[in-house]
Coordinates of C-alpha atoms and ligand atoms in Angstrom, one line a residue:
M1 CA -94.7 -1.9 29.3
R2 CA -94.5 -3.6 32.6
V3 CA -91.0 -4.0 34.2
Q4 CA -90.3 -6.3 37.0
V5 CA -87.0 -6.9 38.7
V6 CA -87.1 -10.3 40.4
E7 CA -85.8 -10.1 43.8
H8 CA -84.4 -13.2 45.5
P9 CA -81.2 -14.1 47.3
L10 CA -80.3 -16.8 44.9
I11 CA -80.6 -14.4 42.0
S12 CA -78.5 -11.8 43.7
H13 CA -75.8 -14.4 44.6
K14 CA -75.6 -15.8 41.2
L15 CA -75.7 -12.5 39.3
T16 CA -72.8 -11.3 41.4
Q17 CA -70.8 -14.4 40.5
L18 CA -71.7 -13.9 36.9
R19 CA -70.4 -10.3 37.0
R20 CA -67.0 -11.1 38.3
V21 CA -64.3 -10.6 35.8
E22 CA -62.6 -13.9 36.8
T23 CA -65.7 -16.1 36.1
A24 CA -64.7 -18.4 33.3
S25 CA -66.9 -19.2 30.3
N26 CA -68.1 -22.7 31.5
Q27 CA -69.1 -21.3 34.9
F28 CA -70.7 -18.3 33.1
R29 CA -72.9 -20.5 31.1
E30 CA -73.9 -22.5 34.0
L31 CA -74.8 -19.5 36.1
T32 CA -76.8 -18.1 33.1
R33 CA -78.8 -21.3 32.9
E34 CA -79.6 -21.1 36.7
L35 CA -80.5 -17.5 36.6
V36 CA -83.0 -18.1 33.6
M37 CA -84.7 -21.0 35.5
L38 CA -85.2 -18.6 38.5
L39 CA -86.3 -15.7 36.3
S40 CA -88.6 -17.9 34.2
Y41 CA -90.6 -19.0 37.3
E42 CA -91.9 -15.4 37.7
A43 CA -91.9 -14.5 34.0
S44 CA -94.2 -17.5 33.1
G45 CA -96.7 -16.5 35.7
S46 CA -99.3 -15.4 33.3
I47 CA -98.8 -18.4 30.9
A48 CA -102.1 -19.8 29.6
T49 CA -103.3 -23.2 31.2
E50 CA -106.3 -25.5 30.6
P51 CA -108.0 -28.1 32.7
V52 CA -107.1 -31.7 32.0
E53 CA -108.7 -34.9 33.3
I54 CA -106.1 -37.5 34.6
Q55 CA -106.0 -40.7 36.5
T56 CA -103.8 -40.9 39.5
P57 CA -103.0 -44.5 41.1
V58 CA -105.9 -43.5 43.5
A59 CA -108.6 -41.6 41.7
T60 CA -109.5 -39.5 38.6
M61 CA -109.0 -35.7 39.0
T62 CA -109.0 -32.4 37.0
G63 CA -105.5 -31.3 36.7
T64 CA -103.9 -28.3 34.9
Q65 CA -101.6 -28.3 31.8
L66 CA -100.2 -25.7 29.7
A67 CA -102.6 -24.7 26.9
D68 CA -102.4 -24.5 23.3
P69 CA -101.3 -22.6 21.2
K70 CA -97.8 -23.4 22.6
P71 CA -95.5 -20.6 24.0
L72 CA -92.7 -19.6 21.6
V73 CA -89.3 -19.0 23.0
V74 CA -87.1 -16.7 20.9
P75 CA -83.4 -16.4 21.9
I76 CA -81.6 -13.5 20.2
L77 CA -78.2 -15.0 19.0
R78 CA -75.6 -15.1 20.2
A79 CA -75.9 -14.3 23.8
G80 CA -79.6 -15.2 24.2
L81 CA -78.6 -18.8 23.1
G82 CA -77.0 -19.2 26.6
M83 CA -80.5 -18.7 28.1
L84 CA -82.4 -21.1 26.0
D85 CA -81.6 -24.4 27.8
G86 CA -82.9 -23.0 31.2
M87 CA -86.0 -21.7 29.6
T88 CA -86.9 -24.9 27.8
A89 CA -86.1 -26.9 31.0
M90 CA -88.8 -24.9 32.7
V91 CA -91.5 -24.5 29.9
P92 CA -91.4 -28.0 28.3
T93 CA -94.1 -27.5 25.7
A94 CA -92.4 -24.4 24.3
E95 CA -91.5 -24.1 20.6
V96 CA -88.3 -22.2 19.7
G97 CA -87.8 -19.6 17.0
F98 CA -84.6 -17.7 16.3
L99 CA -83.5 -14.2 15.7
G100 CA -79.8 -13.5 15.1
M101 CA -79.0 -9.9 15.8
A102 CA -75.6 -7.9 16.4
R103 CA -75.2 -4.3 17.2
N104 CA -72.6 -2.5 15.2
E105 CA -70.2 -1.5 18.1
E106 CA -69.5 1.9 16.3
T107 CA -72.7 3.0 15.0
L108 CA -74.9 1.0 17.3
D109 CA -77.1 0.0 14.4
I110 CA -78.8 -3.4 14.7
I111 CA -77.8 -6.1 11.9
T112 CA -80.4 -8.9 11.7
Y113 CA -78.5 -11.9 10.1
A114 CA -80.9 -14.7 10.9
E115 CA -84.7 -14.9 11.2
R116 CA -86.5 -18.3 11.8
L117 CA -89.8 -17.5 13.1
P118 CA -93.3 -18.7 12.3
D119 CA -95.1 -16.4 9.9
D120 CA -98.1 -16.1 11.9
L121 CA -97.9 -15.6 15.7
T122 CA -101.6 -14.7 16.1
G123 CA -102.7 -15.7 19.6
R124 CA -99.1 -16.8 20.6
H125 CA -97.3 -15.8 23.9
V126 CA -93.8 -15.2 23.0
F127 CA -90.8 -15.2 25.3
V128 CA -87.8 -13.2 24.1
L129 CA -84.3 -14.1 25.7
D130 CA -81.5 -11.7 25.7
P131 CA -79.2 -11.3 28.6
M132 CA -78.3 -7.6 27.9
L133 CA -80.7 -4.7 27.4
A134 CA -78.3 -1.7 26.8
T135 CA -79.5 0.9 24.5
G136 CA -82.6 -1.1 23.8
G137 CA -82.0 -1.0 20.1
T138 CA -81.7 -4.8 19.9
L139 CA -84.9 -5.7 21.7
A140 CA -86.9 -2.9 20.2
E141 CA -86.0 -4.5 16.7
A142 CA -87.0 -8.0 17.9
I143 CA -90.3 -6.8 19.3
R144 CA -90.9 -5.1 15.8
F145 CA -90.6 -8.5 14.1
L146 CA -92.8 -10.1 16.6
K147 CA -95.4 -7.4 16.2
K148 CA -95.3 -7.6 12.6
A149 CA -96.3 -11.5 12.9
N150 CA -99.1 -10.5 15.2
A151 CA -97.9 -12.0 18.5
A152 CA -100.5 -11.6 21.2
K153 CA -98.2 -11.1 24.2
I154 CA -94.4 -10.6 24.4
T155 CA -92.4 -11.4 27.6
C156 CA -88.9 -10.3 27.6
I157 CA -86.4 -12.0 30.0
C158 CA -83.0 -10.2 30.5
L159 CA -80.3 -10.4 33.1
L160 CA -79.2 -6.8 33.1
A161 CA -80.7 -3.6 31.9
A162 CA -79.5 0.1 31.8
P163 CA -82.2 2.7 32.6
E164 CA -81.6 4.4 29.4
G165 CA -82.5 1.2 27.3
I166 CA -85.6 0.6 29.4
E167 CA -87.0 4.1 28.6
R168 CA -86.2 3.8 25.0
L169 CA -87.9 0.4 24.9
R170 CA -91.0 1.9 26.7
E171 CA -91.3 4.7 23.9
K172 CA -90.8 2.2 21.1
V173 CA -93.1 -0.8 22.1
G174 CA -96.4 1.1 21.7
D175 CA -99.6 -0.5 22.3
I176 CA -98.8 -4.3 22.3
E177 CA -98.7 -5.9 25.6
V178 CA -95.0 -6.3 26.7
E179 CA -93.5 -7.4 29.9
L180 CA -89.8 -7.1 30.9
Y181 CA -88.4 -9.3 33.7
L182 CA -84.9 -8.6 35.0
A183 CA -82.4 -9.9 37.5
A184 CA -81.1 -6.2 38.0
I185 CA -81.3 -2.7 36.7
D186 CA -77.7 -1.2 36.6
E187 CA -76.5 2.3 36.9
K188 CA -75.9 3.7 33.4
L189 CA -74.3 3.1 30.0
N190 CA -70.7 4.2 29.5
E191 CA -69.4 6.0 26.3
K192 CA -69.2 2.7 24.4
S193 CA -72.9 2.0 25.5
Y194 CA -71.8 -0.9 27.7
I195 CA -73.8 -1.5 30.9
V196 CA -72.1 -0.1 34.0
P197 CA -71.1 -1.9 36.2
G198 CA -72.6 -4.7 34.0
L199 CA -70.8 -7.9 33.1
G200 CA -69.0 -6.9 29.8
D201 CA -70.0 -8.4 26.6
A202 CA -72.2 -11.3 27.3
G203 CA -71.6 -13.2 24.0
D204 CA -67.9 -13.1 24.4
R205 CA -68.2 -14.3 28.1
L206 CA -70.5 -17.1 27.2
Y207 CA -68.5 -18.4 24.0
G208 CA -65.1 -17.0 24.7
L209 CA -64.4 -15.3 21.5
A210 CA -65.1 -12.1 19.7
Q211 CA -67.7 -11.8 16.9
Ligands
PRP1 O1 -79.5 -3.0 23.8 P1 -78.4 -2.9 22.7 O2 -77.5 -1.6 22.8 O3 -79.0 -3.2 21.4 O4 -77.3 -4.0 23.1 C1 -77.8 -5.2 23.7 C2 -77.3 -6.3 22.6 O5 -75.8 -6.5 22.6 C3 -75.5 -7.8 22.8 O6 -75.5 -8.5 21.6 P2 -74.2 -8.3 20.5 O7 -74.7 -7.3 19.6 O8 -73.0 -8.1 21.3 O9 -74.2 -9.7 19.8 P3 -73.8 -11.2 20.4 O10 -74.7 -11.7 21.3 O11 -73.3 -11.8 19.2 O12 -72.4 -10.8 21.2 C4 -76.6 -8.3 23.8 O13 -76.7 -9.7 23.8 C5 -77.8 -7.7 23.1 O14 -78.3 -8.4 22.1
URA2 O1 -72.8 -4.2 28.3 C1 -73.2 -4.7 27.3 C2 -73.9 -3.9 26.3 C3 -74.2 -4.6 25.1 N1 -73.9 -5.9 25.0 C4 -73.2 -6.7 25.9 O2 -73.1 -7.8 25.8 N2 -72.9 -6.0 27.1
MG3 MG1 -71.7 -9.2 22.0

């Protein structure tokens, strides 16, 4: 698994604003959208393209377009939904599938309450969106679904990760090609498996209420 922290002054600035406890939900949503647009520029660097003949007002030329099969973007509900808009703005041909997952805050078990993915992902490049990689349980379970459907390549975009979660994910993903793009790797998990210093519960901060 390849892990890349995307370093850029705008990402650092916006992430710092996002972390602040006083940042309200509407601002949190806008910052999330902007951060995903910046991260997706790097994360989509290996997306497949093909040549296309076009006519400009002056001449014909061979240009470039995103190739088929179309990339699939999969936000993990709830919090990943806050990243969808920024991603589809940047990757206009993308199709969208959904995974609804919640971690039981006592046992840390993952409950999958919604799954709307194509049955067959053979040859498809899948982008998974979830702002937080804490213990790694949620992302590992999402990758298991995508592997089962035969995805060719999986690129995960997260805002924050804990080192413990990255290690767990590394052990779990096995032989499939997985990339992980992040705005930052934080210090650790606390006793409730929240990322420290983190930004709190991303879903609650985006949508303003508890599950
Ligand atoms: O790495 P893990 O330990 O599995 O934790 C990370 C998960 O926790 C959060 O979702 P949550 O379960 O709070 O659901 P929500 O998005 O509905 O708030 C977050 O968005 C990840 O999906
Ligand atoms: O810090 C954390 C850990 C899990 N889920 C979150 O939203 N935040
Ligand atoms: Mg939550």
